[in-house]
Each structure stands twice: as C-alpha cells, then as structure tokens.
mmCIF file of C-alpha atoms in Angstrom:
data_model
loop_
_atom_site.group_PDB
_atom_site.id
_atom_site.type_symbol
_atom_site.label_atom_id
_atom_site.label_comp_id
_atom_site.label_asym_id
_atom_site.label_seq_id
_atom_site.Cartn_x
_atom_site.Cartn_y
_atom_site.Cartn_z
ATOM 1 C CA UNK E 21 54.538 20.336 27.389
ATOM 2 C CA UNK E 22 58.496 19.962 26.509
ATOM 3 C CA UNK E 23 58.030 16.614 25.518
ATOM 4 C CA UNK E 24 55.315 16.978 22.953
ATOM 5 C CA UNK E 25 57.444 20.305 22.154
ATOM 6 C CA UNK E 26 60.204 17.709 21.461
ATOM 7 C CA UNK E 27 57.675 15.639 19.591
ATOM 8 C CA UNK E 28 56.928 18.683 17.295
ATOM 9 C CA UNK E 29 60.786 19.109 16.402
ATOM 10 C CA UNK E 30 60.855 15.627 15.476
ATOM 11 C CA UNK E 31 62.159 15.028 12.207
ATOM 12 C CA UNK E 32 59.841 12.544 11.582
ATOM 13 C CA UNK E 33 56.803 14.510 12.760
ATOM 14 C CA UNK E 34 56.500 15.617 9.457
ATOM 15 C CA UNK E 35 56.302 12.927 7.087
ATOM 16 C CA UNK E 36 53.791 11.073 9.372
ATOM 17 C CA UNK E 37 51.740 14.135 9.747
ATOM 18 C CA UNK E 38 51.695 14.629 6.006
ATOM 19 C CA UNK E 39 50.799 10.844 5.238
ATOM 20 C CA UNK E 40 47.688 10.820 7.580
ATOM 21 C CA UNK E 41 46.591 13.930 6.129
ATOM 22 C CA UNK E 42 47.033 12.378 2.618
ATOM 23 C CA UNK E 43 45.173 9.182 3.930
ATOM 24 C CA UNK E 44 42.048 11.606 5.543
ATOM 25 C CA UNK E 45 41.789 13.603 2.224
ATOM 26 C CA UNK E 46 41.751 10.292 0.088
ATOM 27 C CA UNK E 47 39.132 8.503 2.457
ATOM 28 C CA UNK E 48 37.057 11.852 2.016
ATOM 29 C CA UNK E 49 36.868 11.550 -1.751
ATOM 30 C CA UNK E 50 36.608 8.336 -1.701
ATOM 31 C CA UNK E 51 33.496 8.193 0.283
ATOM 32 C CA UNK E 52 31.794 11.288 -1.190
ATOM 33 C CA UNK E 53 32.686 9.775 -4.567
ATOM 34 C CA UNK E 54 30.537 6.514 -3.759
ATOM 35 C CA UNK E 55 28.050 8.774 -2.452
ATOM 36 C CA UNK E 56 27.874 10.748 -5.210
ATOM 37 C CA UNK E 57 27.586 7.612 -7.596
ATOM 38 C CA UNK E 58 24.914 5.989 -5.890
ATOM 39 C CA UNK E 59 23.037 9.910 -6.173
ATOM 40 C CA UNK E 60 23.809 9.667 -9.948
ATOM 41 C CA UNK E 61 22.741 5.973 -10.033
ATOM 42 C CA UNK E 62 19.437 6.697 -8.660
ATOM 43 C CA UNK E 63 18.930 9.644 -10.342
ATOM 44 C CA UNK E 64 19.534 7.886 -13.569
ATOM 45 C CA UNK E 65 17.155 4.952 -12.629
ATOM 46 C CA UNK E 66 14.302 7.410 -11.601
ATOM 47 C CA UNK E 67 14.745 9.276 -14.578
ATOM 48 C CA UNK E 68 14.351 5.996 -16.767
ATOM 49 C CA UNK E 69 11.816 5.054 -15.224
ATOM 50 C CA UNK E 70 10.176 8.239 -16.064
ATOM 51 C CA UNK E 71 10.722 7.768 -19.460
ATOM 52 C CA UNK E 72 9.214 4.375 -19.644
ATOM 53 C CA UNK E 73 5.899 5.403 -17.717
ATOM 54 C CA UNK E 74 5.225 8.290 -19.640
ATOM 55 C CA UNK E 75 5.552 5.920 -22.975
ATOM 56 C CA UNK E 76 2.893 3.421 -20.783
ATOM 57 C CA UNK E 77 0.905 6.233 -20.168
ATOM 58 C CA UNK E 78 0.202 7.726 -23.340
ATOM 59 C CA UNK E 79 -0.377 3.840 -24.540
ATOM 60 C CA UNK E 80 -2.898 2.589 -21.998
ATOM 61 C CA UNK E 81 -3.720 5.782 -20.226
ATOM 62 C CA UNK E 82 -3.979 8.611 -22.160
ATOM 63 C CA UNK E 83 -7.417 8.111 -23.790
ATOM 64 C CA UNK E 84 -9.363 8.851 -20.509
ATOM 65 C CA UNK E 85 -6.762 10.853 -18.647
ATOM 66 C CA UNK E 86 -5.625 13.191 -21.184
ATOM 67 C CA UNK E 87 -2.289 13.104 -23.144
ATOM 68 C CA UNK E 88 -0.822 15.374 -20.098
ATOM 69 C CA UNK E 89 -3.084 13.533 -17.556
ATOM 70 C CA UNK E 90 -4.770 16.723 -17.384
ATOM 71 C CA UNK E 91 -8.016 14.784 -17.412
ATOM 72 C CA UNK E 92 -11.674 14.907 -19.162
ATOM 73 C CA UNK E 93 -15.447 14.232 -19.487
ATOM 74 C CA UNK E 94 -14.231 10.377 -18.883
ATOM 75 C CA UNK E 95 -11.569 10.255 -16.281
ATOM 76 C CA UNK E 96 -10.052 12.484 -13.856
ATOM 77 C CA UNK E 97 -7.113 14.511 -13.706
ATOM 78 C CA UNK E 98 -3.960 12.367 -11.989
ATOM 79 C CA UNK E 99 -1.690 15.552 -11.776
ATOM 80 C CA UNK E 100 -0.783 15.613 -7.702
ATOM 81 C CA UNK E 101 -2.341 12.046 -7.131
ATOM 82 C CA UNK E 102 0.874 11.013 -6.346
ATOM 83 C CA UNK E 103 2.620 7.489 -6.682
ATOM 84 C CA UNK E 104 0.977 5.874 -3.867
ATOM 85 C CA UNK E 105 -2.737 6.346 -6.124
ATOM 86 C CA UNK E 106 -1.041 4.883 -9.248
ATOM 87 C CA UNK E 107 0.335 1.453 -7.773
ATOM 88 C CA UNK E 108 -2.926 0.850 -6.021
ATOM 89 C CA UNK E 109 -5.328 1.259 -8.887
ATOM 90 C CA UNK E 110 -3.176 -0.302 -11.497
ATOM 91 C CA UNK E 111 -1.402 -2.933 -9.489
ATOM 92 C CA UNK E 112 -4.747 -4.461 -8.178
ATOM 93 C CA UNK E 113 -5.884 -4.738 -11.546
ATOM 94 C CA UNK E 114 -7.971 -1.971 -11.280
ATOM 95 C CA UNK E 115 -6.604 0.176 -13.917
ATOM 96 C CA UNK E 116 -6.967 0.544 -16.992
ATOM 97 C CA UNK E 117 -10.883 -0.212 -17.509
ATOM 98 C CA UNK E 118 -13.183 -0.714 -20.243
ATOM 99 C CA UNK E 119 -16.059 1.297 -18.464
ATOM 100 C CA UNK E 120 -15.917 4.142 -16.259
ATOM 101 C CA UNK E 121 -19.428 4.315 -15.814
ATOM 102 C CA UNK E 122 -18.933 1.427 -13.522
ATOM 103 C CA UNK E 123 -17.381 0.505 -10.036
ATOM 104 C CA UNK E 124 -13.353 -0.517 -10.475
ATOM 105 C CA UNK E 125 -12.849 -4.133 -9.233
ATOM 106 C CA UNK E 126 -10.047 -5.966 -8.243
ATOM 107 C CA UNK E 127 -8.410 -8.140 -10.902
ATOM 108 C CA UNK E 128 -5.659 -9.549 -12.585
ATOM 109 C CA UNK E 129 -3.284 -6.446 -13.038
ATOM 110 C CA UNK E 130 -2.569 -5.515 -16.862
ATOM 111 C CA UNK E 131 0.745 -4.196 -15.863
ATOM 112 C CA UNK E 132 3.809 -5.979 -14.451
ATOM 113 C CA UNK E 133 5.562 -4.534 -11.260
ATOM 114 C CA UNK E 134 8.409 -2.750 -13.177
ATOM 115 C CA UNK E 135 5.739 -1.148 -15.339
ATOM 116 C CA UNK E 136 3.040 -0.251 -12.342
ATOM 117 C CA UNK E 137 6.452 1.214 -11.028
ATOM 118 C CA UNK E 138 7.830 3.106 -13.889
ATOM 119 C CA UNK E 139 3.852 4.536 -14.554
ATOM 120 C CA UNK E 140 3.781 5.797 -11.077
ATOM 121 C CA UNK E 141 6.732 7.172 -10.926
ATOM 122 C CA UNK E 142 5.746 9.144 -14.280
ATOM 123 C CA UNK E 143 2.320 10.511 -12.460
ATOM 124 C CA UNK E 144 4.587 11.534 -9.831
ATOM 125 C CA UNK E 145 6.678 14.009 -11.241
ATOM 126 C CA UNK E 146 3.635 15.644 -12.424
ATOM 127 C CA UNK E 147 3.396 17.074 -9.224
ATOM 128 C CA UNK E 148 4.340 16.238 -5.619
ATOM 129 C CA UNK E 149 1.285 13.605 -4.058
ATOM 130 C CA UNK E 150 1.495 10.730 -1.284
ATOM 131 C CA UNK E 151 4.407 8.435 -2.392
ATOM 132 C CA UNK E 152 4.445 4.337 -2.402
ATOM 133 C CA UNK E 153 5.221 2.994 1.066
ATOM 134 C CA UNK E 154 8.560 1.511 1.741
ATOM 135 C CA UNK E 155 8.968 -2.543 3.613
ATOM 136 C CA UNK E 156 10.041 -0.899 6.326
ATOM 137 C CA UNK E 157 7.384 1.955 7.042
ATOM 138 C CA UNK E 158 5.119 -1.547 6.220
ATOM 139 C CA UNK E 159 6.471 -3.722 9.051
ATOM 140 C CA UNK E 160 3.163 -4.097 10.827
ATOM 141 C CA UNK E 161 4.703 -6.851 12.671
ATOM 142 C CA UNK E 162 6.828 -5.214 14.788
ATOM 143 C CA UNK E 163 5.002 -1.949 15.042
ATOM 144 C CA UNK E 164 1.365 -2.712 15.273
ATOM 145 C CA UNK E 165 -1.375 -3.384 17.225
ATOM 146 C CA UNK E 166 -3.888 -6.282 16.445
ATOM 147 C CA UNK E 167 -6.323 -5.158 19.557
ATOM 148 C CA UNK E 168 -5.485 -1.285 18.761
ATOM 149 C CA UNK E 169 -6.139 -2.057 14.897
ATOM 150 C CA UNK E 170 -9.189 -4.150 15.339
ATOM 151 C CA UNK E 171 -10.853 -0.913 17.498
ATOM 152 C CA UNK E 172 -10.284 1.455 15.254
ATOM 153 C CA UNK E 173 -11.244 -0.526 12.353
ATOM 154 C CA UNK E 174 -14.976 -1.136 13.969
ATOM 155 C CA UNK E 175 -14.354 2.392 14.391
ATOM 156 C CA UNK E 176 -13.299 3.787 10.896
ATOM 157 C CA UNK E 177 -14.111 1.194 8.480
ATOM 158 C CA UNK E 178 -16.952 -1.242 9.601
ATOM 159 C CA UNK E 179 -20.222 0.415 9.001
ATOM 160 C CA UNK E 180 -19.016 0.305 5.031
ATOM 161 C CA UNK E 181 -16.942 -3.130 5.146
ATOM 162 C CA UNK E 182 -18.586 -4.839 7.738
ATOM 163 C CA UNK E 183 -17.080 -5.694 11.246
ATOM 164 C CA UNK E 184 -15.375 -8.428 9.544
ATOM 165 C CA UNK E 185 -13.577 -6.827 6.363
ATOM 166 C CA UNK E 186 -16.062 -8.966 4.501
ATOM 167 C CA UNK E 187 -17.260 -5.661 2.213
ATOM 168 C CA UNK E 188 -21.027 -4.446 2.157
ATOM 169 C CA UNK E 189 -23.385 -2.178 0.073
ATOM 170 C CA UNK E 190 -23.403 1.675 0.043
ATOM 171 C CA UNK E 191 -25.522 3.314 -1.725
ATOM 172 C CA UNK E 192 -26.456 4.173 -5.792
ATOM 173 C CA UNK E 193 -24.887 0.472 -6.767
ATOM 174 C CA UNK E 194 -21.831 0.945 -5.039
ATOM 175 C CA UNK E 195 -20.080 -0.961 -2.533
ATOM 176 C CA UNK E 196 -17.201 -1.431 -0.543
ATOM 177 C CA UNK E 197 -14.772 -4.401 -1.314
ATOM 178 C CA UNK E 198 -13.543 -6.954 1.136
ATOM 179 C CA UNK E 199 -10.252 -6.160 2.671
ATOM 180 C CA UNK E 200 -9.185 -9.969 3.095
ATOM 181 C CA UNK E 201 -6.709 -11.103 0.892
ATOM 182 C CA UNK E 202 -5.265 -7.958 -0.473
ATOM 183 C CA UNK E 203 -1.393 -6.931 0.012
ATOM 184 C CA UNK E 204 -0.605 -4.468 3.480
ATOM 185 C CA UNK E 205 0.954 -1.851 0.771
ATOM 186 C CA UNK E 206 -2.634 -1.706 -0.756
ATOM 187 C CA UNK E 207 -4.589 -1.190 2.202
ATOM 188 C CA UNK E 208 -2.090 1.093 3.080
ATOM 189 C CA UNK E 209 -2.276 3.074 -0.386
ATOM 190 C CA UNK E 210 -6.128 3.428 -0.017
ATOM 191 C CA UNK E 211 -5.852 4.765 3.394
ATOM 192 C CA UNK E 212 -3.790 7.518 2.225
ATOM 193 C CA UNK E 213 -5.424 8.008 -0.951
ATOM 194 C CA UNK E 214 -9.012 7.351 -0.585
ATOM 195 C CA UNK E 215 -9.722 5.589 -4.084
ATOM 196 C CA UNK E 216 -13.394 6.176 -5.313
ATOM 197 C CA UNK E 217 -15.834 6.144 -2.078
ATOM 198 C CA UNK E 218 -13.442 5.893 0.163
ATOM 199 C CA UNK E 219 -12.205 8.656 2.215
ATOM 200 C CA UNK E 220 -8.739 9.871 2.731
ATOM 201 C CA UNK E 221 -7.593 8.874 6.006
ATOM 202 C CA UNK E 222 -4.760 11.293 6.493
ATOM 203 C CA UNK E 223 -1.579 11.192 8.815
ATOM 204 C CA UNK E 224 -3.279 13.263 11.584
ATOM 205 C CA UNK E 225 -6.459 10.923 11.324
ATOM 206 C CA UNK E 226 -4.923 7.981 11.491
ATOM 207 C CA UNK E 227 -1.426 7.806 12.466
ATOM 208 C CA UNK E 228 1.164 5.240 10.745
ATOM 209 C CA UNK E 229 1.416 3.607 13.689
ATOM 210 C CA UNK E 230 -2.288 3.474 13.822
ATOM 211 C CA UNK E 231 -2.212 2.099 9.620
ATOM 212 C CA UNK E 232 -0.235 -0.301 10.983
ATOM 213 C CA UNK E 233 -2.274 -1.829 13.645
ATOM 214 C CA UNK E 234 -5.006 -2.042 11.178
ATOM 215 C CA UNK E 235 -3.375 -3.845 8.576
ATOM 216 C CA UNK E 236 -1.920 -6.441 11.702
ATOM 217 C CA UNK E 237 -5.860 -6.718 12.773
ATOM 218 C CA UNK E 238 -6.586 -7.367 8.828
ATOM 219 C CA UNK E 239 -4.094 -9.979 8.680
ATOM 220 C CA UNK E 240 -5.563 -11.696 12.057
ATOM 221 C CA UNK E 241 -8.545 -11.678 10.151
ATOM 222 C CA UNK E 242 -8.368 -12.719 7.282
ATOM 223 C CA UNK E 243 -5.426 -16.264 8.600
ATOM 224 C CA UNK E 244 -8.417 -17.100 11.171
ATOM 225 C CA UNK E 245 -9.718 -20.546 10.778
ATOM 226 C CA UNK E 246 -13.002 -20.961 9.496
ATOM 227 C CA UNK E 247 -14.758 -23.118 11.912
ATOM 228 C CA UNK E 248 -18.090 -24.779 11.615
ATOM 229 C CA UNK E 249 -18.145 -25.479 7.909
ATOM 230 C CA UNK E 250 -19.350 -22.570 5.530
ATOM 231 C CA UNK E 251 -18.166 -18.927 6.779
ATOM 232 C CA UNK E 252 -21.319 -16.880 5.143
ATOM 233 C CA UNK E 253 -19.124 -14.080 4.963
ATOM 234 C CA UNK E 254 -18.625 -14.067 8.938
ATOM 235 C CA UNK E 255 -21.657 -12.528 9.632
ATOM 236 C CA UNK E 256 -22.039 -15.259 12.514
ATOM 237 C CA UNK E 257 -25.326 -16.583 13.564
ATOM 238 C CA UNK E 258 -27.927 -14.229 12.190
ATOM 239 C CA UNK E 259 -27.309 -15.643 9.058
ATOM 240 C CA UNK E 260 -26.339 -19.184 9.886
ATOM 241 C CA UNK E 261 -29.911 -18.743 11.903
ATOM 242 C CA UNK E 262 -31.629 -17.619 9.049
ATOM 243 C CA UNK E 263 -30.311 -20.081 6.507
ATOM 244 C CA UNK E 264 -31.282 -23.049 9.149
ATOM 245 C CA UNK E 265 -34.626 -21.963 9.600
ATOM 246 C CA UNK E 266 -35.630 -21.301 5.414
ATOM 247 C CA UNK E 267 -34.248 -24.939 4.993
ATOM 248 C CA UNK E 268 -36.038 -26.116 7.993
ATOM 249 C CA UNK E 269 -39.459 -24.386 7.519
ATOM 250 C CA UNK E 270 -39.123 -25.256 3.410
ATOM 251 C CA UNK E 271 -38.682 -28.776 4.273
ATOM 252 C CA UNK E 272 -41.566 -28.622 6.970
ATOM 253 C CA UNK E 273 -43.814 -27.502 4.307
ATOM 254 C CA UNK E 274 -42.715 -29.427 1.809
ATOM 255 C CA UNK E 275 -43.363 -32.533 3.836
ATOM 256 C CA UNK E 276 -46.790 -31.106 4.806
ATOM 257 C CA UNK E 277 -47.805 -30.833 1.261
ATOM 258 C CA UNK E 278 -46.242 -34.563 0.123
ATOM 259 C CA UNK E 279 -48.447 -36.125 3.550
ATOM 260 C CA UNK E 280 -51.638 -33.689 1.868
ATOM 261 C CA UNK E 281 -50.912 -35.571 -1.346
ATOM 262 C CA UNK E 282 -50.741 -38.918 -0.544
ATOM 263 C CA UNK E 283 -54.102 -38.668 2.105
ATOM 264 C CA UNK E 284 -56.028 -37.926 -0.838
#
C-alpha cells in the first residue's frame, strides 16, 4: 500500500494517467463513429433501394396490385407479405404475369437481382412480413440433415410433389412444381411463405434446422445419377413396367396382324 501510495505522488503519474485517458476517449469515438457510419451507410442504401422499388412497382406492378399494393378484383394485396414473398415470385420468373387466371410458372425472371432486391425491399416497408434469408441462415451444409430432410419431406411435401420432388397434379388444373433444380433460398422462401397452393410451413412447424435438412435432402436428390437410361420422372418401375409392357404387347399385336396379312 505505501508503494503504490508513492506511485500516486509520482510526478509523472499524472501525465501518463491523462494520456491513456485521452487514448480510451479517442478509441471510443473512433469506434462508435465507424459504427455509426456503417448505421448511416445502410440506412442510406435501404432507403435507396426503397426508392427504386417503389418506381418498379408502380411500372410493372401496380396494374394488378394497386398503386399502394392495396390490391383488387385481379391481384392480391402484398401489404405484410414481406420480402421473403417478393424475391420468390419475381426472382423465379414468376412475377409479373400476363394472366392471373392461370397457374404462375417458373421462368426467366423479368427483373435483375438489384431490382428483385430493391422491389422487395419496397413491399417490405409496407408492413413488417417474413424477410429474405441470409447465406448463412442457408448453410444447409453444415447444419442439415439429408436422412432427417428426406423423412420429413415424404412427410410434408410428397403426397403433392411426389416422393421424388418430381411435382404432381392437385386438383381444379393445378399442380405442384418440381423442386429439382431451383435455388435453397427459394425453397426456403416458399416454405415460409406458402406461394399459391402451398401452405405456410411456419417456424414452429418446421424448424430452420428442419428447412435445412430438407433443402440438403433436395440437393441429394436432385445431383443423383440417373441410372438405367431415361429417369420417367423417378417414379421407378411402375412406370418403366408399364412403358415395357405397351411397347411389348403393341409390338406383339402388331406382329400378329402383319403374320394375319401375309397368310391370306
């Protein structure tokens, strides 16, 4: 205790207690400063971005949604859809469409990725809705399952897109696309959105992790080899059976009828 009393007494104790204060204060406002930049950066970006999509919007969008995407005898109201419904339906093409009387399709999207982005971001701050999924919520890899996801995919998706993703018929022209091929945030999105006949599968439905192991079984899926020659939508041997046998009865009969021929 005397020596650090002697310490205090010091006359140097000052100046060095003064300087590291001076260096804590200015390392303080330095990094609150570049904190409070990046804020104002984003901010400013967002807010752009905004800007833009509303301009897309009331070009491309507005005639079926409404000038305030409040909706109409044509299209549905996007206020609380959220971000996560506007970058699946317009950046798989599906958006905008000639006819709404009909089932969206996957296509070539209208829209480039900084315009999908800047439109959803304007449906967004409409009102609060699910948001786009970041890369690393999306890292199936690491954090799925492809046993888990393939279980609860029989169990959840199957009996509309078949056991193997391929798609299949529902009912009053409708049908449920195939899930090969498309990107893990847009299987994603439609989980948590549930575009057109598809439900919403929620958070306490189906967990992330859960999302996750479904998009890794997906992925199995759809890099698979095709073995055997033609897939037939990997409905295995029913219809591989079924195609064997028409040929094979067809060219039965149609020998029958040649032999018929030529004995008269």
């Amino acid at each position: 205790m005397k020596r650090l009393s002697r310490l205090r007494r010091h006359r140097a104790t000052g100046p060095i207690l003064l300087i590291f204060a001076l260096f804590t204060i200015g390392t303080t406002f330095q990094v609150a400063s570049a904190v409070d930049a990046e804020q104002t950066t984003t901010i400013a970006a967002r807010s752009a971005a905004i800007d833009e999509g509303r301009e897309i919007f009331l070009k491309g969008c507005s005639s079926c949604h409404g000038l305030n995407a409040e909706g109409g005898e044509i299209a549905p109201s996007l206020i609380g859809v959220g971000a996560a419904s506007v970058d699946f339906q317009v950046a798989t093409g599906r958006m905008p469409m000639g006819d709404m009387s009909v089932q969206a399709v996957r296509k070539t999207p209208v829209y480039n990725a900084e315009e999908v982005y800047a439109l959803a971001m304007y449906v967004a701050s409409l009102a609060p809705g699910p948001e786009i999924p970041t890369e690393e919520m999306l890292n199936y890899e690491r954090d799925g399952s492809t046993a888990e996801g393939g279980e609860l995919f029989r169990t959840n998706c199957a009996m509309c897109h078949n056991f193997a993703g391929q798609g299949g018929a529902l009912t009053q022209g409708k049908y449920a696309p195939t899930v090969m091929g498309v990107e893990p945030v847009h299987i994603y999105e439609a989980m948590i959105t549930g575009p057109q006949s598809m439900p919403v599968f929620s958070d306490k439905t189906i967990t992330p992790e859960e999302k996750l192991s479904m998009i890794k079984w997906i992925k199995a899926a759809e890099a698979e080899p095709q073995l055997g020659g033609a897939a037939l939508g990997r409905v295995g041997p029913v219809t591989e059976g079924l195609l064997v046998w028409t040929l094979g009865i067809g060219l039965l009969i149609g020998v029958a009828v040649w032999l018929a021929a030529k004995a008269r």
